[in-house]
Tab-separated table of C-alpha atoms in Angstrom:
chain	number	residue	atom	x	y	z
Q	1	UNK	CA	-59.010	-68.171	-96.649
Q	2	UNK	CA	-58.733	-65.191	-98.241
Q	3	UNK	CA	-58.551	-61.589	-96.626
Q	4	UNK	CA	-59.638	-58.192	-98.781
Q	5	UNK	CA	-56.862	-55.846	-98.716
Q	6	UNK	CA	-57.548	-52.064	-98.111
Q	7	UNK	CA	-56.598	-49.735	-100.285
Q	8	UNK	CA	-53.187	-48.975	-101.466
Q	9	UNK	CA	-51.372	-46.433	-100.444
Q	10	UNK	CA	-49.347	-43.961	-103.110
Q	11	UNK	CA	-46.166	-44.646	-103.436
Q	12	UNK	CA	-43.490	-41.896	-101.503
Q	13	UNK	CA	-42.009	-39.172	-104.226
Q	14	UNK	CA	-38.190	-40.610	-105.036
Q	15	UNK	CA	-35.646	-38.756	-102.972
Q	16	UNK	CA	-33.448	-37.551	-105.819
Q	17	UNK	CA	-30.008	-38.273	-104.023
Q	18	UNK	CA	-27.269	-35.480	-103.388
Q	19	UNK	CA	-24.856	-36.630	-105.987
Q	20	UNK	CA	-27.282	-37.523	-108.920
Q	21	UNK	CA	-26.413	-35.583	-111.853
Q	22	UNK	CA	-29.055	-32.797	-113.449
Q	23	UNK	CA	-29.579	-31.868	-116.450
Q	24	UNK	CA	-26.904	-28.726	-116.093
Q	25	UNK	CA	-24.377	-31.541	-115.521
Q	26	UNK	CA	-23.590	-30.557	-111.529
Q	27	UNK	CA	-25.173	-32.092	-108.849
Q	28	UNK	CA	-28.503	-31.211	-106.648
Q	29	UNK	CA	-25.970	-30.354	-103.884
Q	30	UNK	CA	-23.558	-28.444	-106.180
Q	31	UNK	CA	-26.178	-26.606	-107.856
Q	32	UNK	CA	-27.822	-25.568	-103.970
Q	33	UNK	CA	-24.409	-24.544	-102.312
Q	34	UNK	CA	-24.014	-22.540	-105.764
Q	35	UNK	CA	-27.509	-20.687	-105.085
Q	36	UNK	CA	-26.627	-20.045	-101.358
Q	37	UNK	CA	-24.346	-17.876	-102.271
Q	38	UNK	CA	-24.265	-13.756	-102.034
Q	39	UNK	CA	-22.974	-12.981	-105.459
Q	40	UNK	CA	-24.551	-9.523	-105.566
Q	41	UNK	CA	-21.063	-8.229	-104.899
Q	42	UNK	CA	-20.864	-8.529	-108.918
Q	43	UNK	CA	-24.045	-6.649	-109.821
Q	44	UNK	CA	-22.201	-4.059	-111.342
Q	45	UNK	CA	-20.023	-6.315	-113.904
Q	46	UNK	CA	-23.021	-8.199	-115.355
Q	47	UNK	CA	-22.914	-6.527	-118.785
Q	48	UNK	CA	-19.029	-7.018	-118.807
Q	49	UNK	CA	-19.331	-10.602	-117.598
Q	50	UNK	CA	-22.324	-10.914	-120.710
Q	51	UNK	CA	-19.753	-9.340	-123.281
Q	52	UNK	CA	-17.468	-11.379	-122.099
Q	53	UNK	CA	-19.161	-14.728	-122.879
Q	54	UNK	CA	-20.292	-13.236	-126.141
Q	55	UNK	CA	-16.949	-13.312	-127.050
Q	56	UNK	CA	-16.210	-17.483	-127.637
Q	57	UNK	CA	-18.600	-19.957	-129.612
Q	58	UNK	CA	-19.114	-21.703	-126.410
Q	59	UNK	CA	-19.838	-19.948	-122.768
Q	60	UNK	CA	-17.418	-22.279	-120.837
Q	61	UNK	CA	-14.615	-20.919	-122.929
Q	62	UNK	CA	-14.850	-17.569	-121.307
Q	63	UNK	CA	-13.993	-18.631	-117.725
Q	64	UNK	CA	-10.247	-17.458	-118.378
Q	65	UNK	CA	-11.057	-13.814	-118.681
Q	66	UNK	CA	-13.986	-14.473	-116.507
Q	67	UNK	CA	-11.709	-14.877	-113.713
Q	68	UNK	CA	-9.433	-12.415	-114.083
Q	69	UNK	CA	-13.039	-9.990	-114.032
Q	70	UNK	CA	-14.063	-11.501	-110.346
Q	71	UNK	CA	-9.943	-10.162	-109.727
Q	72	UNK	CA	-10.696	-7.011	-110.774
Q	73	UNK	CA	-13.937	-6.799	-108.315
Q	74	UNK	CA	-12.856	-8.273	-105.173
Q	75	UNK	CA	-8.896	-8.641	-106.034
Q	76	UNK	CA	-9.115	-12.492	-105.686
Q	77	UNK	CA	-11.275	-15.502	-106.650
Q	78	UNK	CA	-13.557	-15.567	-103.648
Q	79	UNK	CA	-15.957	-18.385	-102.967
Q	80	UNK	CA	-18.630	-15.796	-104.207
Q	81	UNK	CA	-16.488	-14.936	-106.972
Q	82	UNK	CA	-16.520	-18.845	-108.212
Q	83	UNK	CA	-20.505	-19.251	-107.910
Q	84	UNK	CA	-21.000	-16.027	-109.853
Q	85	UNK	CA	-18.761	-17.408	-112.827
Q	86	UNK	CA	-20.496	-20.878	-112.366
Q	87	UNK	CA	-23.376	-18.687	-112.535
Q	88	UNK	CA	-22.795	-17.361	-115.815
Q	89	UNK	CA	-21.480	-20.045	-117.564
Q	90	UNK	CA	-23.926	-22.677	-115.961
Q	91	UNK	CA	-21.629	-24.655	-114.980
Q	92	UNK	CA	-20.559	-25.926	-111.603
Q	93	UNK	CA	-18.331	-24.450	-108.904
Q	94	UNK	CA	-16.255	-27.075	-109.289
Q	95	UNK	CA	-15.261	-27.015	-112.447
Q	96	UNK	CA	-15.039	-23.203	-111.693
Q	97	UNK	CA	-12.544	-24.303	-108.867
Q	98	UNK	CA	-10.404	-26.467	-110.790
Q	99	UNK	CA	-9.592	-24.108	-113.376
Q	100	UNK	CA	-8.747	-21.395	-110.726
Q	101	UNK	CA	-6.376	-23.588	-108.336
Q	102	UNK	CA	-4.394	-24.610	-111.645
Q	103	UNK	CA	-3.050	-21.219	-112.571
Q	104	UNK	CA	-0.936	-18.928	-110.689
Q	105	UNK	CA	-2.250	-16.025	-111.920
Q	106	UNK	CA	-5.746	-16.683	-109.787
Q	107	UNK	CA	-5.197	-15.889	-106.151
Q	108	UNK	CA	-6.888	-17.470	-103.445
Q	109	UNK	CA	-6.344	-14.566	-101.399
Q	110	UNK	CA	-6.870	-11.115	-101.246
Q	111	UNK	CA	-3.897	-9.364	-103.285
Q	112	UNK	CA	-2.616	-5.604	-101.720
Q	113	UNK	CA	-2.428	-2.664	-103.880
Q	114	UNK	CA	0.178	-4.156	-106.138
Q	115	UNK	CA	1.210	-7.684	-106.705
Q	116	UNK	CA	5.205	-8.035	-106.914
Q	117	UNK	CA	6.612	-10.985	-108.754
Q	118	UNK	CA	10.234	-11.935	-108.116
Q	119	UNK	CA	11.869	-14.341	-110.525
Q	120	UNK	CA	13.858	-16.963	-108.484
Q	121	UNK	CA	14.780	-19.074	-111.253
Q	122	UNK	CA	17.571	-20.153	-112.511
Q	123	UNK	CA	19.659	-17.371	-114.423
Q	124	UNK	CA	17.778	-14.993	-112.162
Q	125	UNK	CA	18.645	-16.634	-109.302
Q	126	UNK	CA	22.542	-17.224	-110.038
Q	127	UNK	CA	22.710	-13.463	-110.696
Q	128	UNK	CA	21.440	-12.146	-107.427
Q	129	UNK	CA	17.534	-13.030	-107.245
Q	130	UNK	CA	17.186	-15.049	-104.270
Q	131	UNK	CA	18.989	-11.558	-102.493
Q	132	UNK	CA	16.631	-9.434	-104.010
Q	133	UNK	CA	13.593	-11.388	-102.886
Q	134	UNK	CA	15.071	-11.474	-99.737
Q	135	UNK	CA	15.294	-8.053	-99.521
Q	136	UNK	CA	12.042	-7.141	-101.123
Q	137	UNK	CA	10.392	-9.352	-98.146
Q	138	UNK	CA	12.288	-7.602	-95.474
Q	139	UNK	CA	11.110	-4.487	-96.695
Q	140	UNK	CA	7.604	-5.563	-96.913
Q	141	UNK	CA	8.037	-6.785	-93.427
Q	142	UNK	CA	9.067	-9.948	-93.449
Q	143	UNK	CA	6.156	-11.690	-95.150
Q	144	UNK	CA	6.359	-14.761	-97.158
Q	145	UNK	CA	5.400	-15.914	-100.601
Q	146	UNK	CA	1.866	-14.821	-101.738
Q	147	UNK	CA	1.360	-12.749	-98.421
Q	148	UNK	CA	0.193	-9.140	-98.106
Q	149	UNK	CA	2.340	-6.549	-96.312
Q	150	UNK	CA	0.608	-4.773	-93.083
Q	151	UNK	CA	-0.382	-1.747	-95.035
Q	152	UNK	CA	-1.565	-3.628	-97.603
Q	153	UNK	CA	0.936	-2.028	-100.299
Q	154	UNK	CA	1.903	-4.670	-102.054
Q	155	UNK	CA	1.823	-8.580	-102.240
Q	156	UNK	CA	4.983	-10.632	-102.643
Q	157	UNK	CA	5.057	-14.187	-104.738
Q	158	UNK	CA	8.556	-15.745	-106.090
Q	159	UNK	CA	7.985	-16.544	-109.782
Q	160	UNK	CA	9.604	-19.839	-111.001
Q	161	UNK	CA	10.343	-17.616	-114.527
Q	162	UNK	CA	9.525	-14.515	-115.968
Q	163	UNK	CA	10.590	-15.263	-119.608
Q	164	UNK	CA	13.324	-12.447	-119.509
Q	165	UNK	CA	16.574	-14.310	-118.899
Q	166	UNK	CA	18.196	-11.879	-121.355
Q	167	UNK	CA	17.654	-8.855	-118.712
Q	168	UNK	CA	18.067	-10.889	-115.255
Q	169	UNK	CA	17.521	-10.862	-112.712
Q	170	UNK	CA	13.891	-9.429	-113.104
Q	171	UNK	CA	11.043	-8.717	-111.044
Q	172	UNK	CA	7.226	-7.333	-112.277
Q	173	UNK	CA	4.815	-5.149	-110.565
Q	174	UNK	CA	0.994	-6.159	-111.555
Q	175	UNK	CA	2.984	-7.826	-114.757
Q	176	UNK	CA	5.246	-4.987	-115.909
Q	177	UNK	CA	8.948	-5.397	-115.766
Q	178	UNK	CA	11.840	-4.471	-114.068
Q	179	UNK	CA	14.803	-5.293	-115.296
Q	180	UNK	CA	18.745	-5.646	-114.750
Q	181	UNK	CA	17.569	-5.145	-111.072
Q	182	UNK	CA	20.089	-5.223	-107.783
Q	183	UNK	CA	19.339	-5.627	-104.280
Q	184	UNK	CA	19.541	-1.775	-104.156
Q	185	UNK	CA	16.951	-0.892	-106.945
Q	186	UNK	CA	14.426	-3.789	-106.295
Q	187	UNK	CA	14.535	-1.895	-102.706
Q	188	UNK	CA	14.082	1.519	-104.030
Q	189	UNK	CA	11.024	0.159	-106.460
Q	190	UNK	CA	9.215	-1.551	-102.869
Q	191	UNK	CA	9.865	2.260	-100.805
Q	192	UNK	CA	8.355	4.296	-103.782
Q	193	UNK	CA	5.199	1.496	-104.145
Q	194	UNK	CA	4.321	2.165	-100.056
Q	195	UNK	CA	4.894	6.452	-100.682
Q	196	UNK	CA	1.907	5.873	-103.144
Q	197	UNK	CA	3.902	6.473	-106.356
Q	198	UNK	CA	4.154	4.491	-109.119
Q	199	UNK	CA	8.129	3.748	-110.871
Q	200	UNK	CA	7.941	3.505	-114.567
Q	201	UNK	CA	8.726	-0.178	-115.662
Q	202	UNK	CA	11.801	-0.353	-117.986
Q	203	UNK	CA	10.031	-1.317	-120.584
Q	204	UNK	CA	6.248	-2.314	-121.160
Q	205	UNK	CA	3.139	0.221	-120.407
Q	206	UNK	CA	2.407	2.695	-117.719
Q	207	UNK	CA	2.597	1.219	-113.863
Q	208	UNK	CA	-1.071	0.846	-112.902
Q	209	UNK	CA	-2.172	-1.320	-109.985
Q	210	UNK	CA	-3.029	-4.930	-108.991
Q	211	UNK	CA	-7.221	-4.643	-109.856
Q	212	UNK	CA	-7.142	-2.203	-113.267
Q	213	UNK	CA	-4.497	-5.213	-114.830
Q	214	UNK	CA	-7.283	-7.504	-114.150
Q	215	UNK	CA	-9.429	-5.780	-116.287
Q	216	UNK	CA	-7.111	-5.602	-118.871
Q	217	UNK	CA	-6.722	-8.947	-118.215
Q	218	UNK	CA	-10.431	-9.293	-118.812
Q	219	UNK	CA	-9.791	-8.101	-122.295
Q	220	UNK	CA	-11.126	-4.169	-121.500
Q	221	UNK	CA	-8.080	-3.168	-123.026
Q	222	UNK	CA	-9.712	0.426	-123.863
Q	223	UNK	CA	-11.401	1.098	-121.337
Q	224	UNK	CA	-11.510	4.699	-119.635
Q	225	UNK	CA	-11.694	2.907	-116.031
Q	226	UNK	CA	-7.873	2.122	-116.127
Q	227	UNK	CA	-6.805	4.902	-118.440
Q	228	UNK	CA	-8.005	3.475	-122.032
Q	229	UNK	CA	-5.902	1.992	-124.881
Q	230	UNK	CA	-2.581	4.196	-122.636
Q	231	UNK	CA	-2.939	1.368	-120.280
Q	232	UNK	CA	-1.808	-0.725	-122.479
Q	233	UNK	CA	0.871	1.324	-124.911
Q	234	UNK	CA	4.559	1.296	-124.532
Q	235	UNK	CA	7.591	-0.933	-126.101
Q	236	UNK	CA	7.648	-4.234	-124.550
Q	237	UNK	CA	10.754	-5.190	-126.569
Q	238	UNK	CA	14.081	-4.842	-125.183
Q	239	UNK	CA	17.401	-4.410	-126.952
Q	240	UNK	CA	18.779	-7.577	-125.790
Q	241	UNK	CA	15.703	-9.399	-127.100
Q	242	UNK	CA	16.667	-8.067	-130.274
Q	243	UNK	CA	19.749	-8.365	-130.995
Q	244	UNK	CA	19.962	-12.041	-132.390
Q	245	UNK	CA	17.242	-10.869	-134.732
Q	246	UNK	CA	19.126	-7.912	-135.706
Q	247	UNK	CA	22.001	-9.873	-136.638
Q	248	UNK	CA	20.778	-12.137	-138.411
Q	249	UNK	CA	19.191	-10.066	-140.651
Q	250	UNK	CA	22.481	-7.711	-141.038
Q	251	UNK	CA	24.345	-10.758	-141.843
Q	252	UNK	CA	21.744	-12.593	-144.087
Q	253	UNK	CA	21.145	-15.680	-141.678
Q	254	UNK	CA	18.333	-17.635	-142.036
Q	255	UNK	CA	16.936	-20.591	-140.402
Q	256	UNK	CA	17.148	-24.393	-142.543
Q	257	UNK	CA	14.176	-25.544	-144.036
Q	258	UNK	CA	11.706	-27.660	-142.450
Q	259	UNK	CA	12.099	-31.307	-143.654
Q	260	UNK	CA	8.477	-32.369	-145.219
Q	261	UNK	CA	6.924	-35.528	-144.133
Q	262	UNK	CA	9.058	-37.590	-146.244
Q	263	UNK	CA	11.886	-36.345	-144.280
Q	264	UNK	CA	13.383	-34.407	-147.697
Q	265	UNK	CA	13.925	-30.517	-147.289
C-alpha cells in the first residue's frame, strides 16, 4: 500500500562552521573578532600605513614596519593595534600575533616615555652590568624587566646583547647608546630622563623618545614630526670599532681568499 508524500521541505542553509577557512585564508571566527574591534584609534596613520605597504611587492611583507607604526600610535601592539595591521594587510590577527610575540622589539605593554635597554650579557655583564641594571631598577623604583616606572619616565628591559662588546658595559635609551657606562653614570642618565631632559648618547643621533623612534622605525626617517632627517644624523661608529680596520689597512692586511667550489683559492 502505498502512501502520497507531501511536499518536500527545502533543505536548511549549511552552517558554515567557525573554523572553516575563507577565501582571505582566516577563519569566519577570526575574520568576526577582527571586525569587532575599535581600530579608529589609527584613523590618523592610514595614509602612512598605505605608503607603507606600497613599499614591498607583496602587502604581508610590510607588517615589520607596520608594527613598529601601531608603536608609534599607542606605544605598544594593542589588541586593536593587531586587527588594524590584519586589517591592512588582509590577513589574520593571528598571523599578526605571531610575528609580534617573536620579536623583542614589539611590546605587549604600554612602554613609558623612554624605553631603557641594559645589556646583561656576557662581557657586559663581567664588567659591571648586572650592577648597573640593578641600580637603574632601584632608581626607577624597583620595577622589574619590561615594567614602567610610577611616573611613567621610562621602561626598563635587560637586553641579552647590544652588539657593542668593544665599549661595555652598554645600555640604550629608545636604541641610542651609552657606552663605557658605571653604576654612577647609568644612574646619572635615569635622574636626568625623570627631570625631563634628554643626555646626548655617546655616539649615534640626537636622544628623542620611546614613540618618535617608532616612526623612524616605520621608515619616516625625514619626517618633520620627530625632527626630520636630524633625527637620524650623527656618527654611529666608535673608535674602538675601528681600530682593527684601521690597522689593517696601515699595515697592508688583508683577508685570504675565498676557496671556490672546487675547494682551490
Amino acid at each position: 500500500m502505498s502512501r502520497a508524500l507531501g511536499p518536500e521541505a527545502p533543505a536548511a542553509p549549511p552552517v558554515e562552521p567557525e573554523h572553516a577557512i575563507d577565501e582571505a585564508g582566516g577563519t569566519t571566527a577570526q575574520h568576526a573578532e577582527r571586525a569587532s574591534v575599535d581600530t579608529t584609534v589609527f584613523d590618523g596613520v592610514r595614509d602612512r600605513a598605505t605608503a607603507i605597504v606600497a613599499r614591498y611587492p607583496q602587502p604581508r611583507s610590510a607588517l615589520l614596519p607596520l608594527l613598529h607604526l601601531v608603536q608609534h600610535v599607542e606605544g605598544h601592539v594593542s589588541r586593536a593595534g593587531i586587527a588594524f595591521c590584519a586589517e591592512v594587510l588582509e590577513i589574520t590577527t593571528a598571523e599578526v600575533s605571531a610575528v609580534a610575540t617573536f620579536y623583542t622589539m614589539y611590546k605587549r605593554e604600554p612602554v613609558g616615555r623612554h624605553l631603557v635597554s641594559v645589556c646583561t650579557n656576557t662581557l657586559c655583564a663581567a664588567l659591571g652590568g648586572d650592577d648597573i641594571y640593578a641600580a637603574v631598577r632601584e632608581r626607577l623604583g624597583g620595577i622589574g624587566h619590561e615594567q614602567t616606572s610610577a611616573d611613567g619616565t621610562a621602561t626598563i628591559e635587560h637586553a641579552e646583547c647590544l652588539a657593542a662588546c668593544d665599549l661595555a658595559p652598554v645600555l640604550t635609551v629608545d636604541y641610542e647608546f651609552f657606552d663605557k657606562q658605571t653604576v654612577e653614570s647609568a644612574v646619572e642618565i635615569i635622574e636626568a630622563l625623570q627631570r625631563g631632559e634628554k643626555p646626548h648618547p655617546t655616539r649615534g643621533a640626537p636622544l628623542n623618545d620611546f614613540r618618535s623612534v617608532e616612526l623612524l622605525l616605520a621608515g619616516f626617517f625625514d619626517d618633520p614630526a620627530v625632527g626630520g632627517l636630524a633625527a637620524v644624523a650623527g656618527p654611529s661608529a666608535a673608535e674602538e670599532s675601528l681600530r682593527g680596520a684601521r690597522l689593517a689597512e696601515e699595515r697592508g692586511w688583508t683577508a685570504p681568499p675565498v676557496p671556490d667550489e672546487g675547494g682551490s683559492a
